[in-house]
mmCIF file of C-alpha atoms in Angstrom:
data_model
loop_
_atom_site.group_PDB
_atom_site.id
_atom_site.type_symbol
_atom_site.label_atom_id
_atom_site.label_comp_id
_atom_site.label_asym_id
_atom_site.label_seq_id
_atom_site.Cartn_x
_atom_site.Cartn_y
_atom_site.Cartn_z
ATOM 1 C CA MET A 1 0.011 -0.013 -0.023
ATOM 2 C CA LYS A 2 2.851 2.420 0.825
ATOM 3 C CA GLN A 3 4.374 1.716 -2.538
ATOM 4 C CA PHE A 4 1.090 2.465 -4.240
ATOM 5 C CA ILE A 5 0.692 5.759 -2.402
ATOM 6 C CA MET A 6 4.267 6.703 -3.229
ATOM 7 C CA ASN A 7 3.683 5.995 -6.924
ATOM 8 C CA ILE A 8 0.598 8.244 -6.915
ATOM 9 C CA VAL A 9 2.472 11.028 -5.168
ATOM 10 C CA LEU A 10 5.383 10.723 -7.621
ATOM 11 C CA ALA A 11 2.958 10.655 -10.614
ATOM 12 C CA SER A 12 1.191 13.717 -9.294
ATOM 13 C CA LEU A 13 4.439 15.608 -8.870
ATOM 14 C CA SER A 14 5.518 14.654 -12.383
ATOM 15 C CA VAL A 15 2.210 15.952 -13.822
ATOM 16 C CA ALA A 16 2.553 19.152 -11.794
ATOM 17 C CA ALA A 17 6.142 19.625 -13.095
ATOM 18 C CA ILE A 18 5.070 19.153 -16.660
ATOM 19 C CA ALA A 19 2.122 21.597 -16.228
ATOM 20 C CA GLN A 20 4.599 24.244 -15.055
ATOM 21 C CA ASN A 21 6.372 23.978 -18.433
ATOM 22 C CA THR A 22 5.174 26.969 -20.463
ATOM 23 C CA ALA A 23 4.926 27.121 -24.223
ATOM 24 C CA ALA A 24 8.022 29.330 -24.129
ATOM 25 C CA ASP A 25 9.904 26.811 -21.943
ATOM 26 C CA LYS A 26 9.045 24.022 -24.488
ATOM 27 C CA LEU A 27 10.416 26.074 -27.363
ATOM 28 C CA PHE A 28 13.604 26.816 -25.382
ATOM 29 C CA ASP A 29 14.021 23.151 -24.524
ATOM 30 C CA LYS A 30 13.416 22.062 -28.169
ATOM 31 C CA TYR A 31 16.107 24.336 -29.731
ATOM 32 C CA SER A 32 18.545 24.936 -26.854
ATOM 33 C CA GLY A 33 22.027 23.726 -27.787
ATOM 34 C CA LYS A 34 21.106 22.874 -31.401
ATOM 35 C CA ASP A 35 23.127 24.089 -34.406
ATOM 36 C CA GLY A 36 21.890 27.386 -35.737
ATOM 37 C CA PHE A 37 20.511 28.719 -32.441
ATOM 38 C CA THR A 38 21.812 30.763 -29.543
ATOM 39 C CA THR A 39 20.285 30.502 -26.128
ATOM 40 C CA VAL A 40 20.933 32.873 -23.195
ATOM 41 C CA PHE A 41 19.576 32.350 -19.632
ATOM 42 C CA ILE A 42 20.059 34.916 -16.928
ATOM 43 C CA SER A 43 19.069 33.691 -13.512
ATOM 44 C CA LYS A 44 17.687 35.315 -10.400
ATOM 45 C CA TYR A 45 21.097 34.731 -8.767
ATOM 46 C CA MET A 46 22.741 36.946 -11.309
ATOM 47 C CA PHE A 47 20.227 39.730 -10.626
ATOM 48 C CA ASP A 48 20.891 39.335 -6.866
ATOM 49 C CA LEU A 49 24.585 39.817 -7.538
ATOM 50 C CA PHE A 50 23.815 43.022 -9.450
ATOM 51 C CA ALA A 51 21.851 44.289 -6.364
ATOM 52 C CA GLN A 52 24.924 43.981 -4.297
ATOM 53 C CA ILE A 53 26.930 46.460 -6.350
ATOM 54 C CA ASP A 54 27.112 49.855 -4.723
ATOM 55 C CA SER A 55 26.982 52.687 -7.295
ATOM 56 C CA ASN A 56 25.789 56.306 -7.392
ATOM 57 C CA ASP A 57 25.299 56.216 -11.159
ATOM 58 C CA GLU A 58 21.662 57.040 -12.012
ATOM 59 C CA ASP A 59 21.531 54.627 -14.935
ATOM 60 C CA TYR A 60 22.798 51.869 -12.706
ATOM 61 C CA LYS A 61 20.192 52.588 -10.094
ATOM 62 C CA ASP A 62 17.407 52.214 -12.781
ATOM 63 C CA PHE A 63 19.022 48.925 -13.928
ATOM 64 C CA LYS A 64 19.252 47.766 -10.291
ATOM 65 C CA ASP A 65 15.569 48.629 -9.610
ATOM 66 C CA VAL A 66 14.435 46.534 -12.607
ATOM 67 C CA THR A 67 16.704 43.543 -12.026
ATOM 68 C CA ASN A 68 15.780 43.394 -8.319
ATOM 69 C CA LYS A 69 12.245 42.297 -9.280
ATOM 70 C CA LEU A 70 13.163 39.881 -12.055
ATOM 71 C CA ASN A 71 13.397 36.104 -11.759
ATOM 72 C CA SER A 72 14.863 35.307 -15.157
ATOM 73 C CA ILE A 73 15.494 36.379 -18.712
ATOM 74 C CA LYS A 74 15.550 33.694 -21.381
ATOM 75 C CA ILE A 75 16.572 34.533 -24.985
ATOM 76 C CA LEU A 76 16.392 32.029 -27.897
ATOM 77 C CA ALA A 77 17.491 33.311 -31.328
ATOM 78 C CA SER A 78 18.204 31.723 -34.635
ATOM 79 C CA GLU A 79 21.766 32.605 -35.834
ATOM 80 C CA GLU A 80 22.006 34.934 -38.749
ATOM 81 C CA GLY A 81 22.352 32.994 -42.052
ATOM 82 C CA ALA A 82 21.587 29.587 -40.428
ATOM 83 C CA GLU A 83 19.583 27.097 -42.519
ATOM 84 C CA LEU A 84 16.558 26.428 -40.329
ATOM 85 C CA GLY A 85 14.424 24.390 -42.703
ATOM 86 C CA GLY A 86 11.259 26.468 -42.315
ATOM 87 C CA ILE A 87 11.348 26.898 -38.486
ATOM 88 C CA ASN A 88 9.114 29.734 -37.370
ATOM 89 C CA PHE A 89 9.047 30.483 -33.587
ATOM 90 C CA TYR A 90 5.928 32.665 -33.988
ATOM 91 C CA ASN A 91 3.885 29.851 -35.549
ATOM 92 C CA GLU A 92 5.198 27.217 -33.093
ATOM 93 C CA ILE A 93 4.549 29.138 -29.926
ATOM 94 C CA MET A 94 1.226 30.600 -30.956
ATOM 95 C CA LYS A 95 -0.299 27.135 -31.560
ATOM 96 C CA ASN A 96 0.822 25.967 -28.045
ATOM 97 C CA LEU A 97 0.258 29.229 -26.085
ATOM 98 C CA PRO A 98 -2.728 29.194 -23.772
ATOM 99 C CA GLU A 99 -4.300 32.443 -25.097
ATOM 100 C CA LYS A 100 -6.494 32.915 -22.051
ATOM 101 C CA GLU A 101 -3.363 33.379 -19.864
ATOM 102 C CA TYR A 102 -1.761 36.050 -22.067
ATOM 103 C CA LYS A 103 -2.770 39.549 -23.309
ATOM 104 C CA GLU A 104 -1.429 41.052 -26.520
ATOM 105 C CA LEU A 105 0.423 44.324 -26.209
ATOM 106 C CA MET A 106 1.519 44.801 -29.716
ATOM 107 C CA VAL A 107 1.542 42.921 -33.026
ATOM 108 C CA ILE A 108 3.658 43.792 -36.085
ATOM 109 C CA LYS A 109 3.171 41.826 -39.310
ATOM 110 C CA GLU A 110 5.379 42.263 -42.260
ATOM 111 C CA LYS A 111 5.669 40.266 -45.490
ATOM 112 C CA ASP A 112 7.898 37.557 -44.168
ATOM 113 C CA GLN A 113 7.963 38.365 -40.431
ATOM 114 C CA ASP A 114 5.635 38.427 -37.414
ATOM 115 C CA LEU A 115 6.349 40.039 -34.107
ATOM 116 C CA LYS A 116 4.183 39.805 -30.985
ATOM 117 C CA PHE A 117 4.491 41.203 -27.440
ATOM 118 C CA LEU A 118 2.491 39.337 -24.880
ATOM 119 C CA ILE A 119 2.088 39.683 -21.136
ATOM 120 C CA ARG A 120 0.812 37.387 -18.440
ATOM 121 C CA GLU A 121 -0.587 38.826 -15.257
ATOM 122 C CA ASN A 122 -0.977 37.475 -11.796
ATOM 123 C CA ASN A 123 -2.912 39.500 -9.146
ATOM 124 C CA GLY A 124 -2.903 42.587 -11.439
ATOM 125 C CA LYS A 125 0.873 42.633 -11.893
ATOM 126 C CA ILE A 126 2.806 41.668 -15.009
ATOM 127 C CA SER A 127 4.614 38.360 -14.218
ATOM 128 C CA GLU A 128 5.877 37.530 -17.709
ATOM 129 C CA LEU A 129 6.706 39.437 -20.857
ATOM 130 C CA LEU A 130 7.060 37.454 -24.083
ATOM 131 C CA LEU A 131 8.540 38.760 -27.337
ATOM 132 C CA VAL A 132 8.042 36.343 -30.164
ATOM 133 C CA VAL A 133 9.540 37.039 -33.618
ATOM 134 C CA GLY A 134 9.142 34.481 -36.429
ATOM 135 C CA GLY A 135 9.499 34.287 -40.132
ATOM 136 C CA THR A 136 11.770 33.461 -42.941
ATOM 137 C CA GLY A 137 14.510 35.761 -41.652
ATOM 138 C CA GLU A 138 14.817 36.195 -37.983
ATOM 139 C CA ASN A 139 13.440 34.003 -35.187
ATOM 140 C CA VAL A 140 13.623 35.264 -31.589
ATOM 141 C CA LEU A 141 11.952 34.402 -28.353
ATOM 142 C CA ILE A 142 12.508 36.480 -25.247
ATOM 143 C CA SER A 143 10.811 35.556 -21.955
ATOM 144 C CA ILE A 144 11.239 37.909 -19.028
ATOM 145 C CA GLN A 145 9.759 36.690 -15.752
ATOM 146 C CA GLY A 146 9.345 38.388 -12.437
ATOM 147 C CA GLU A 147 7.519 41.600 -11.384
ATOM 148 C CA ILE A 148 7.611 43.621 -14.542
ATOM 149 C CA ASP A 149 7.222 47.321 -15.265
ATOM 150 C CA LEU A 150 7.200 47.943 -18.973
ATOM 151 C CA GLU A 151 8.725 51.379 -18.903
ATOM 152 C CA THR A 152 11.550 50.210 -16.726
ATOM 153 C CA ILE A 153 12.061 47.063 -18.954
ATOM 154 C CA SER A 154 12.390 49.380 -21.933
ATOM 155 C CA LYS A 155 15.222 51.258 -20.123
ATOM 156 C CA LEU A 156 16.853 47.888 -19.267
ATOM 157 C CA SER A 157 16.734 46.699 -22.813
ATOM 158 C CA LYS A 158 18.545 49.837 -24.018
ATOM 159 C CA SER A 159 21.264 49.420 -21.414
ATOM 160 C CA MET A 160 21.681 45.714 -22.157
ATOM 161 C CA ASN A 161 21.251 46.163 -25.947
ATOM 162 C CA ILE A 162 18.714 43.274 -26.259
ATOM 163 C CA GLY A 163 17.583 43.117 -29.925
ATOM 164 C CA GLY A 164 13.853 43.366 -30.486
ATOM 165 C CA MET A 165 13.143 44.985 -27.089
ATOM 166 C CA GLU A 166 13.538 48.462 -28.621
ATOM 167 C CA ASN A 167 9.989 47.961 -29.875
ATOM 168 C CA LEU A 168 8.700 48.460 -26.365
ATOM 169 C CA ASP A 169 9.144 52.233 -26.910
ATOM 170 C CA LYS A 170 6.192 52.016 -29.405
ATOM 171 C CA ILE A 171 3.796 50.834 -26.746
ATOM 172 C CA ASP A 172 1.702 53.500 -25.107
ATOM 173 C CA MET A 173 1.979 53.151 -21.332
#
């Protein structure tokens, strides 16, 4: 009987762990470490280290304010000129994204490229910002998780020079 209960508990934990895997996480897992892709993961620990630096520089203070509330930044990008065989992050993530959990902030559609900014909220606060770019040229997925303020994230993206995030300036806040 104990073994049976342990199996049920382990199975339940496995299902819970799988349920925590977001559509963005699945895309990162699928392409991370593969030829033609670059993956960057910045952890909460790295942000905690930034918070320990003492500086009077106003730009650094803004950076510190933002990073203090972040849990992670994940970036997945196709490498320029890589043969991807029709891979399109936008199409892949949009078919697996639970649309009820996310709100659109901005959509840009061009001939061969789609870009979408999405947010997920918990208790009235933005907990995740997704930038999805897909098409025949560039494929990028950026997932920022934590307590997010869009105006401050825009400042952060400029200081870190994260491609694609400059489009946040176009969003009315």
